Short mmCIF file of C-alpha atoms in Angstrom, two decimals:
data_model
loop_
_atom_site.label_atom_id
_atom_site.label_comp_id
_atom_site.label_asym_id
_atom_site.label_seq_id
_atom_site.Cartn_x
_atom_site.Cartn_y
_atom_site.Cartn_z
CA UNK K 1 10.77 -21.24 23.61
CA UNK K 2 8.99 -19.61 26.47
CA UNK K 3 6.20 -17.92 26.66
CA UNK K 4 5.94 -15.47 29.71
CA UNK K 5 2.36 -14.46 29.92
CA UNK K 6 1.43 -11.71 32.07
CA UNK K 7 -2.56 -11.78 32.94
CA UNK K 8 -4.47 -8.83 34.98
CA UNK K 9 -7.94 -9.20 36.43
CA UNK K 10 -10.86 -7.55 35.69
CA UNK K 11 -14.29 -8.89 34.84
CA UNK K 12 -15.42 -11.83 32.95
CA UNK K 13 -15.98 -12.14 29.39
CA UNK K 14 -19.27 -11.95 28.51
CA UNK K 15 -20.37 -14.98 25.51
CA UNK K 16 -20.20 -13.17 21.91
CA UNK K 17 -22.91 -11.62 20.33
CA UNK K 18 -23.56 -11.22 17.57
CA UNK K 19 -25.69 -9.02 15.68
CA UNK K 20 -28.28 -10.37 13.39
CA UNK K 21 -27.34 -8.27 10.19
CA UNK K 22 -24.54 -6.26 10.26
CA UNK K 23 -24.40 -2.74 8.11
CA UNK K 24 -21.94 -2.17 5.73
CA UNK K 25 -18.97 -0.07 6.32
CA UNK K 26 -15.22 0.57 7.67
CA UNK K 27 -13.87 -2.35 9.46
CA UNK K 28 -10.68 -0.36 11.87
CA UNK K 29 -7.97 -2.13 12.65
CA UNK K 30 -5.99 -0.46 15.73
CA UNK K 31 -2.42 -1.19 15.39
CA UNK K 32 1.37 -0.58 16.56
CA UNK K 33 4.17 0.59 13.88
CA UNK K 34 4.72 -2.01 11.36
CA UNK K 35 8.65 -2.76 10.83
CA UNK K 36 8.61 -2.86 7.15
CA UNK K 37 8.47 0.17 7.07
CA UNK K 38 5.72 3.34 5.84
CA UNK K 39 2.79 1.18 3.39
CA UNK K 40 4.73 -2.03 4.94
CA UNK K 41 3.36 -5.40 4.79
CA UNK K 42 0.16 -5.00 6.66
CA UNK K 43 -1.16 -2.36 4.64
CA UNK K 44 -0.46 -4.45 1.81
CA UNK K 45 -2.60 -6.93 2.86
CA UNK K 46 -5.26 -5.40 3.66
CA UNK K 47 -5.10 -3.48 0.91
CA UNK K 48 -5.59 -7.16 -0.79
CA UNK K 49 -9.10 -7.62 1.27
CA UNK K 50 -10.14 -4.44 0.59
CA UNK K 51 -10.01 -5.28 -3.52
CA UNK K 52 -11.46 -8.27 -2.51
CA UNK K 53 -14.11 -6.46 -1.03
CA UNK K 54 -14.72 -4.08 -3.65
CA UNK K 55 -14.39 -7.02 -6.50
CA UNK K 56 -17.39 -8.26 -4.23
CA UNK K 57 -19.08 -5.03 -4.01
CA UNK K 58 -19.43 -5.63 -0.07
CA UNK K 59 -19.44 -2.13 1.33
CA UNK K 60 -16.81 -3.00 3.46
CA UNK K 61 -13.23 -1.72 3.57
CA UNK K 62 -11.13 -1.88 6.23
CA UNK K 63 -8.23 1.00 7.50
CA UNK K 64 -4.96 0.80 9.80
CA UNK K 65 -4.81 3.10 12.27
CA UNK K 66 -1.15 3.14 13.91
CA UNK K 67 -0.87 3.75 17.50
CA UNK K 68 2.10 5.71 18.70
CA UNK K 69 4.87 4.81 21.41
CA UNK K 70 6.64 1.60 22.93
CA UNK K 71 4.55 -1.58 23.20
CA UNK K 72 3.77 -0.55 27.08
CA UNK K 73 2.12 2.73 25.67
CA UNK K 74 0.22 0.69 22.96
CA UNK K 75 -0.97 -1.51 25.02
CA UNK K 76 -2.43 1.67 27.85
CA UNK K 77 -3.56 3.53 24.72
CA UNK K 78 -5.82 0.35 23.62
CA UNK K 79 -7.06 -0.40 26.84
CA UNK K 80 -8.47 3.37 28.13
CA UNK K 81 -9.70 3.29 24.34
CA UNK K 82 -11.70 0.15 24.56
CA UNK K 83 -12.75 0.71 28.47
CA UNK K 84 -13.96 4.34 27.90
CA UNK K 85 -15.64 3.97 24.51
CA UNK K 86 -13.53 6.92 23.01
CA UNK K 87 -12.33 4.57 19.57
CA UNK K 88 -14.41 2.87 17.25
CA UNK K 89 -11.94 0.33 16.65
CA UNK K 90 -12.76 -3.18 15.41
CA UNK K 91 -9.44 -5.52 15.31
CA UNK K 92 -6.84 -4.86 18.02
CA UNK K 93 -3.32 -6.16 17.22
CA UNK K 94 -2.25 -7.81 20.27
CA UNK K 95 1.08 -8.23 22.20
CA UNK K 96 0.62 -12.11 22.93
CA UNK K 97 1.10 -11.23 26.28
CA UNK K 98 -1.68 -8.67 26.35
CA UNK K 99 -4.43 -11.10 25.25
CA UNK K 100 -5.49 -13.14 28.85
CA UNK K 101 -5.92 -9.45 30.23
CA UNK K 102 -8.11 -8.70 27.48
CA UNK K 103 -9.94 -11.21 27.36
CA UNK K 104 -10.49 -11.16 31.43
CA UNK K 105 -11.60 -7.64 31.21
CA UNK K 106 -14.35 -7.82 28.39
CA UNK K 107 -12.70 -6.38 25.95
CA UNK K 108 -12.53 -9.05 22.98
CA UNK K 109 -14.81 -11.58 21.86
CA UNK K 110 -13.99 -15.14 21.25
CA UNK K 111 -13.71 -15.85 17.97
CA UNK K 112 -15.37 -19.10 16.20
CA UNK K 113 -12.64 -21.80 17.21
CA UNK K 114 -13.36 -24.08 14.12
CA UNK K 115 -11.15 -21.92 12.38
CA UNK K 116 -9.18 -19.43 13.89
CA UNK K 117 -6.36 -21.76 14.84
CA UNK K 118 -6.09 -24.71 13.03
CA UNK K 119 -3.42 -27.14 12.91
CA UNK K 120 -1.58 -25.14 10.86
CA UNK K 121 -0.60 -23.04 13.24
CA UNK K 122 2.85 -23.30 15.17
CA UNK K 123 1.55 -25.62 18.61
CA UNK K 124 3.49 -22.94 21.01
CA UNK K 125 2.00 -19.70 18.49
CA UNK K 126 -1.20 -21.36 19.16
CA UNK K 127 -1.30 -21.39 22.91
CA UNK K 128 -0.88 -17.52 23.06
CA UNK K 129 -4.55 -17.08 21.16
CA UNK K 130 -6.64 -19.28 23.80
CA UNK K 131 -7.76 -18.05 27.51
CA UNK K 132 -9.61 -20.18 29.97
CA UNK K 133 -10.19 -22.73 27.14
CA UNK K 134 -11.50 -20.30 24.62
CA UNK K 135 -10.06 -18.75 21.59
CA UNK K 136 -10.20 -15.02 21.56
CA UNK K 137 -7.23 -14.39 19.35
CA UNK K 138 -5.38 -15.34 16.06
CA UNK K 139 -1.68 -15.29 15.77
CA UNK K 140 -0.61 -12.57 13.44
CA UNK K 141 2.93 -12.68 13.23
CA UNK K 142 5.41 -14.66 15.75
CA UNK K 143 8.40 -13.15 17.19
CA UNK K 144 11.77 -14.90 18.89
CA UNK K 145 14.88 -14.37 20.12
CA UNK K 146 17.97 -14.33 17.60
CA UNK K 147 21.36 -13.86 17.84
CA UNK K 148 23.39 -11.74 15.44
CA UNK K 149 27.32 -11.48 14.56
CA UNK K 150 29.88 -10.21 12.92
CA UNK K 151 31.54 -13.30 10.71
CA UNK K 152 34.19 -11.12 9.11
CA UNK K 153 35.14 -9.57 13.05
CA UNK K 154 35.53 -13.28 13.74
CA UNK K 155 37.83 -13.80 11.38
CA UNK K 156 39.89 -10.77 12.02
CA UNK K 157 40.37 -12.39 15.20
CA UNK K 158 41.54 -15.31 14.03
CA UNK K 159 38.55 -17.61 14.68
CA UNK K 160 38.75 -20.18 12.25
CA UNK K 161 34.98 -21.58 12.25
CA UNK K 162 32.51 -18.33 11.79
CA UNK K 163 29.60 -20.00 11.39
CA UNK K 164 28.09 -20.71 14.80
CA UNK K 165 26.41 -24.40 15.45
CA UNK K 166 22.47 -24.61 15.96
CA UNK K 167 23.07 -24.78 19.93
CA UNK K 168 25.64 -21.90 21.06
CA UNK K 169 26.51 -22.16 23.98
CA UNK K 170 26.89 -18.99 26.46
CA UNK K 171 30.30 -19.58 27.92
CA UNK K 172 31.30 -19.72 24.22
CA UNK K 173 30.31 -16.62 23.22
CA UNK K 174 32.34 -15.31 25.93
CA UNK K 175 35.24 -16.91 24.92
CA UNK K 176 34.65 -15.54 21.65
CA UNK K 177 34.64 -12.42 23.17
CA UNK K 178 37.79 -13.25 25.41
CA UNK K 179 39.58 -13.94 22.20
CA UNK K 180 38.29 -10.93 20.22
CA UNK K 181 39.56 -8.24 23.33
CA UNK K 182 43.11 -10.35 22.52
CA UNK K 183 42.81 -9.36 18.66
CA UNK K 184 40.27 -6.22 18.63
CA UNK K 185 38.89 -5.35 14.91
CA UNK K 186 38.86 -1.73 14.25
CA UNK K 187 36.12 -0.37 16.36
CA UNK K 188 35.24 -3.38 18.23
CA UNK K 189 34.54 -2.41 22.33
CA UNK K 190 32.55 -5.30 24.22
CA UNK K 191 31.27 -8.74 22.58
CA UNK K 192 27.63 -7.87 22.99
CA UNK K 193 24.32 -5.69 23.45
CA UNK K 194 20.71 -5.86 24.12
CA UNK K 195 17.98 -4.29 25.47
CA UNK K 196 18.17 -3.60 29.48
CA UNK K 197 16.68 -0.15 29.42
CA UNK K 198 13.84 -0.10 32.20
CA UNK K 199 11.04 -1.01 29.73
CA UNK K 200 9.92 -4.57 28.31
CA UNK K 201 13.25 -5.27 26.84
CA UNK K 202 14.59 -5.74 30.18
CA UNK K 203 12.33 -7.95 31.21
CA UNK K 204 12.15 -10.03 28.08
CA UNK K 205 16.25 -10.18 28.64
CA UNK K 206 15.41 -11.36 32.32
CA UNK K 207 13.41 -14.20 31.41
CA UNK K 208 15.42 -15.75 29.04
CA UNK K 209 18.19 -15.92 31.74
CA UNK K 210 15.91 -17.07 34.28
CA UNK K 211 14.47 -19.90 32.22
CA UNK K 212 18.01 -21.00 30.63
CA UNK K 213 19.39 -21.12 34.42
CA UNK K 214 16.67 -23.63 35.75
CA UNK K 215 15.40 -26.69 33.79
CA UNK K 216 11.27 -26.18 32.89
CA UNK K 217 10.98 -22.48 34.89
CA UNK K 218 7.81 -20.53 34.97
CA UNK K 219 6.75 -17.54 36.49
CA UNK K 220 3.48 -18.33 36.97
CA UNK K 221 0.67 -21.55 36.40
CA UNK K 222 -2.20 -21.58 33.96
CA UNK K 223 -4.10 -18.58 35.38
CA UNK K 224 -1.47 -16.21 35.74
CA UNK K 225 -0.67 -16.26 39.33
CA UNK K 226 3.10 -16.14 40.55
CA UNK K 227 4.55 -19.45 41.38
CA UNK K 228 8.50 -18.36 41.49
CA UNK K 229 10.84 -19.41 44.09
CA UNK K 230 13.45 -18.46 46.02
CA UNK K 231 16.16 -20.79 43.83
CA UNK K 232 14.70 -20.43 41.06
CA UNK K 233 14.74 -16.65 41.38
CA UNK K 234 18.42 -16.43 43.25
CA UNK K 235 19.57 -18.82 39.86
CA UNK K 236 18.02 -16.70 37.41
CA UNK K 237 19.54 -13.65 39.01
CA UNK K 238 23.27 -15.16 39.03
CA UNK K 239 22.52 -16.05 35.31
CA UNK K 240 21.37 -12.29 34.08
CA UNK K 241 24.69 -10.69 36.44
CA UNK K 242 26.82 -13.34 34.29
CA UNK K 243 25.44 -12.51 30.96
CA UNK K 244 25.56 -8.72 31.45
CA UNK K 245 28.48 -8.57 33.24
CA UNK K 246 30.94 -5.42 32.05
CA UNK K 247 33.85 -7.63 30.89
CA UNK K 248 31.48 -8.76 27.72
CA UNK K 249 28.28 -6.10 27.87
CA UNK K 250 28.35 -2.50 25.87
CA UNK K 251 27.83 -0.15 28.70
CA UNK K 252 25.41 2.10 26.57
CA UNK K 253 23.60 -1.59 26.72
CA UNK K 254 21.68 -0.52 30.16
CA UNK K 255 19.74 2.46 28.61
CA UNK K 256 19.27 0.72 25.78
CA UNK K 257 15.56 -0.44 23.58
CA UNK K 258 15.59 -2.12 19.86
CA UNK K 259 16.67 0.58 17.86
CA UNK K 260 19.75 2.19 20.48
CA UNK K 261 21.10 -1.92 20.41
CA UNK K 262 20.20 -2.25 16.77
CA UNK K 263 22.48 0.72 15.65
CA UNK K 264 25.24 0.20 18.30
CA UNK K 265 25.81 -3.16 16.64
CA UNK K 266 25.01 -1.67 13.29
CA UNK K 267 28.09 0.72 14.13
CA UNK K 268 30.38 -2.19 15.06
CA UNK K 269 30.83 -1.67 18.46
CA UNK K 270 29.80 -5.12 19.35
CA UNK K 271 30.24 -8.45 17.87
CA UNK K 272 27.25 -10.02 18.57
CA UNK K 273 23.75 -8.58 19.49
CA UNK K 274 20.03 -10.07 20.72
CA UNK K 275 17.39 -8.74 18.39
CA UNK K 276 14.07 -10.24 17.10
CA UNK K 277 13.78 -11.01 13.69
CA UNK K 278 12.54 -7.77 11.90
CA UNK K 279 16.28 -7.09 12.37
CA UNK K 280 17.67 -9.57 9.64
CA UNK K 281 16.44 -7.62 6.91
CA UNK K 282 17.75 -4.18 8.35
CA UNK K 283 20.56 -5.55 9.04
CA UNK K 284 21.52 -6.68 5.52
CA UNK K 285 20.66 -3.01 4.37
CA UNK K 286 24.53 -2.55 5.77
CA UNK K 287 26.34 -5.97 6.05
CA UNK K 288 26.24 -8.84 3.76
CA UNK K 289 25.65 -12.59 4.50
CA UNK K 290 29.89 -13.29 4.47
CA UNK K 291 29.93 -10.54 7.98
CA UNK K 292 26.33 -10.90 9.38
CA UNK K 293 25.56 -14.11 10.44
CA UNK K 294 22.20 -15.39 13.14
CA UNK K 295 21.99 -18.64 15.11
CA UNK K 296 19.53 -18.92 18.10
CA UNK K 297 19.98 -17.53 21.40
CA UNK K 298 22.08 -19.59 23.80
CA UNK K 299 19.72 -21.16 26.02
CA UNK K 300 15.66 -20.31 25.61
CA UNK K 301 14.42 -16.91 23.80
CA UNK K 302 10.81 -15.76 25.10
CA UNK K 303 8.23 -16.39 22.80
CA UNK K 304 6.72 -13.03 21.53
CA UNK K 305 4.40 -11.49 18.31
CA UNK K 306 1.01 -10.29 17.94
CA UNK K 307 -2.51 -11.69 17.90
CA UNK K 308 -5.42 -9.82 16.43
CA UNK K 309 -8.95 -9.95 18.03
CA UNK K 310 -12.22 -8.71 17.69
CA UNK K 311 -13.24 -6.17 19.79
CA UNK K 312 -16.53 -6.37 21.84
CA UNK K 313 -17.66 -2.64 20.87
CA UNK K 314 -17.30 -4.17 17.03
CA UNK K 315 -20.60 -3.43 15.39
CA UNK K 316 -19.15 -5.54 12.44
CA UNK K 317 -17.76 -8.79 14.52
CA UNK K 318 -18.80 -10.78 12.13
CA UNK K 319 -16.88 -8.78 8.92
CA UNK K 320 -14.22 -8.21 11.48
CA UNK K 321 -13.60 -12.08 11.98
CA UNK K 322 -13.04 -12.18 8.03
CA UNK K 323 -10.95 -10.05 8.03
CA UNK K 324 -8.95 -11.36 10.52
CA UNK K 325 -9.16 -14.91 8.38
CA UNK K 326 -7.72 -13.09 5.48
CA UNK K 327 -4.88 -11.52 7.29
CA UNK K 328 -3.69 -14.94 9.30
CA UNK K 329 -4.36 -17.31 6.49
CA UNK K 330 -1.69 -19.66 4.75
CA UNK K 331 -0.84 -17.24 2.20
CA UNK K 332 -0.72 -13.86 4.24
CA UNK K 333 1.63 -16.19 6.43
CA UNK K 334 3.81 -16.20 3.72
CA UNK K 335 3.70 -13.17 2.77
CA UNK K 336 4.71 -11.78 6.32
CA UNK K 337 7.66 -14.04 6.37
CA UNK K 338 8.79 -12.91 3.02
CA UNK K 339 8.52 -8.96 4.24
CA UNK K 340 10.80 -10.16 7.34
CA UNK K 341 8.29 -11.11 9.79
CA UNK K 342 8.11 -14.72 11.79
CA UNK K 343 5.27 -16.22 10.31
CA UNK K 344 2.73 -18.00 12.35
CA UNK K 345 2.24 -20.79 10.21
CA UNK K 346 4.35 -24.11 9.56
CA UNK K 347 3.28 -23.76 6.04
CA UNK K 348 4.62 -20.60 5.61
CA UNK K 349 8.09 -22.11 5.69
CA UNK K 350 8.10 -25.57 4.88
CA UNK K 351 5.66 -25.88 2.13
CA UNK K 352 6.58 -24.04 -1.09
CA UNK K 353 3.11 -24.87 -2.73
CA UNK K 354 2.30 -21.47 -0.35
CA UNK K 355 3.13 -18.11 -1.97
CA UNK K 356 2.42 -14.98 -1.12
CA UNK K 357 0.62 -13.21 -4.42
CA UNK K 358 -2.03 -11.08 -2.23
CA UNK K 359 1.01 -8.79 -1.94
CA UNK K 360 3.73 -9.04 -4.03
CA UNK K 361 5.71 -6.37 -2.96
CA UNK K 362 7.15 -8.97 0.08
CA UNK K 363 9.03 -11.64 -2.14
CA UNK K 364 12.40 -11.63 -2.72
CA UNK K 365 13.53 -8.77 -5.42
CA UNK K 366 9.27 -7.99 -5.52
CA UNK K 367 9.55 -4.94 -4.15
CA UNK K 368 10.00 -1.50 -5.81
CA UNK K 369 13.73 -0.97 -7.12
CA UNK K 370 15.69 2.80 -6.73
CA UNK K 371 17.80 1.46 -9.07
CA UNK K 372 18.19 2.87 -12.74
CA UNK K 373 19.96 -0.55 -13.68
CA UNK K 374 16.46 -1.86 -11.73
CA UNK K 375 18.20 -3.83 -9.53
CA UNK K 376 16.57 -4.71 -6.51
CA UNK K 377 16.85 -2.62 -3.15
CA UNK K 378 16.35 -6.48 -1.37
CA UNK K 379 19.44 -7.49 0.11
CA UNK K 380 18.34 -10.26 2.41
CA UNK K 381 19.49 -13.47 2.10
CA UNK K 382 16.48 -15.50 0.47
CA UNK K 383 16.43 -19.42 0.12
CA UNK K 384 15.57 -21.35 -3.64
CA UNK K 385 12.03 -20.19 -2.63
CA UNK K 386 12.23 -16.60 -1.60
CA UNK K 387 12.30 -17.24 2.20
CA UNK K 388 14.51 -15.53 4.31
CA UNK K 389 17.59 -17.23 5.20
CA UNK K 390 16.73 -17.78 8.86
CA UNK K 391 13.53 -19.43 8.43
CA UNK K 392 15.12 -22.75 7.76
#
């Protein structure tokens, strides 16, 4: 996986300080929409610390507050916020791409790095916390790159193998899709979608076609300054015309974010689609696991997700830091990947001595039923241990 890191200038991070005695009160965490939906995983959790807290009898309790908009609005809303003083927030939720600028400018404060990100952690998760050697993040929840289809479209096509391998291959998804404009199912009108519309998506969708077209590509070295070159860049370009070419792309694709791609496919006008993982449960609201299937992207997927920091304005850094402890520990791991979220944590999907009981609303069948049989509302595919599906 790569991780494209964008990093702007500004001034340079003062060392943390912190306050000798801090006073009790509400710790504010500053966030964007969370995928699971209204009192969605998140909340959940900190819900969790804020029992703890009151178990405790701290005087601490923290709130969300959800910032509005596409990531790119987030991420202006956070930063006049923090620069003008007009937000008493605390914890920032992060785009990992967001955090070098961040950092740079003053706005964080490194947290202590003898716990924030431990071995534990994924190693390329990790790498998105730190900035010029320090640690001013910790990963929250990771985000990737997945590819969705239609098994049952597949097979109305005649495909005999539906399942596809660990390591598709881009020329044979568009032989799929040669073979599924020879034998169209009902409704069926190119083989894919994304997300091209002139926003992040695109971007994100430009990468992954740059660095699958040239063996170890990177925009830029260690500090954020371009190093692309003209091959690299002419390749890369030859790479995104052939994957969005209109013999194989939904036209609608080029105005396109998330949720336009998301219900396209949804709709069946596509057989496959490139979605993050937040999609797998959503998607099993409609299909089930015999006509939705999800392998990796052909060639690399940019690494995404969301750190949280400590702000410098924090009068509460140190409760602040806790908090963010709680929320990124082994166990909230889990509980994130249970709700549908990539966790940050190996742990979180190879050891089933971790379970999520801070909220258990996120397991498998957990969750409040609208059922009068009270059967669960949880559709997704789960493994023995109440994983979803894709994390193996």
């Amino acid at each position: 996986m790569l991780l494209a890191a964008g990093a702007c200038t500004g001034g340079a991070p003062r060392d943390a300080q912190t306050p000798a005695a801090e006073m009790p009160g509400e710790i504010v965490l500053a966030s964007g929409r969370d995928v699971t939906g209204k009192g969605g995983i998140r909340q959940q959790l900190v819900d969790a610390w804020n029992r703890q807290q009151e178990k405790r009898h701290s005087g601490y309790r923290a709130r969300i507050v959800e910032l509005p908009g596409s990531a790119d609005e987030q991420r202006s809303q956070l930063l006049g916020a923090l620069q003008s003083g007009s937000a008493d927030y605390d914890v920032v939720n992060l785009d990992v791409t967001w955090v070098p600028e961040f950092a740079e400018a003053g706005l964080i404060r490194p947290l202590p790095s003898d716990g924030a990100v431990d071995d534990d952690v994924v190693p390329s998760v990790a790498g998105t916390a730190r900035w010029k050697g320090r640690v001013y993040s910790a990963p929250f929840n990771s985000d990737v790159g997945l590819l969705y289809y239609r098994r049952d479209y597949l097979r109305q096509a005649g495909v005999q193998q539906t399942t596809l391998g660990p390591k598709p291959a881009w020329q044979n998804l568009l032989s799929l899709g040669d073979t599924l404009d020879a034998n169209p199912p009902k409704g069926f009108e190119k083989t894919w979608t994304t997300q091209l519309a002139a926003y992040e998506g695109r971007t994100v969708n430009a990468i992954e076609a740059f660095a699958s077209a040239t063996k170890d590509f990177s925009l830029t070295d260690d500090s954020g300054h371009y190093t692309g070159d003209l091959q690299e860049l002419t390749d890369g370009i030859a790479e995104l015309r052939r994957r969005t070419g209109k013999p194989y792309t939904l036209d609608d694709a080029v105005d396109s974010d998330e949720a336009a791609s998301l219900s396209d496919f949804a709709d069946g006008r596509t057989a496959f689609l490139r979605q993050w993982p937040y999609a797998y449960g959503t998607l099993h609201q409609t299909f089930t696991d015999q006509q939705l299937g999800v392998a990796p992207l052909p060639g690399r997927a940019v690494l995404g997700g969301q750190n949280l920091a400590v702000t410098r304005s924090s009068p509460r850094p140190g409760k602040a830091a806790d908090l963010i402890a709680f929320l990124t520990s082994a166990e909230s791991e889990r509980c994130l990947l249970d709700a549908g979220f990539a966790a940050t944590r190996t742990s979180a999907y190879e050891s089933d001595d971790v379970k999520c009981t801070s909220a258990p609303t996120a397991g498998a069948g957990g969750g409040p039923s609208a059922s009068p049989t009270g059967e669960s509302t949880d559709r997704m595919p789960r493994d023995a241990a109440g994983r979803p599906e894709y994390a193996r």
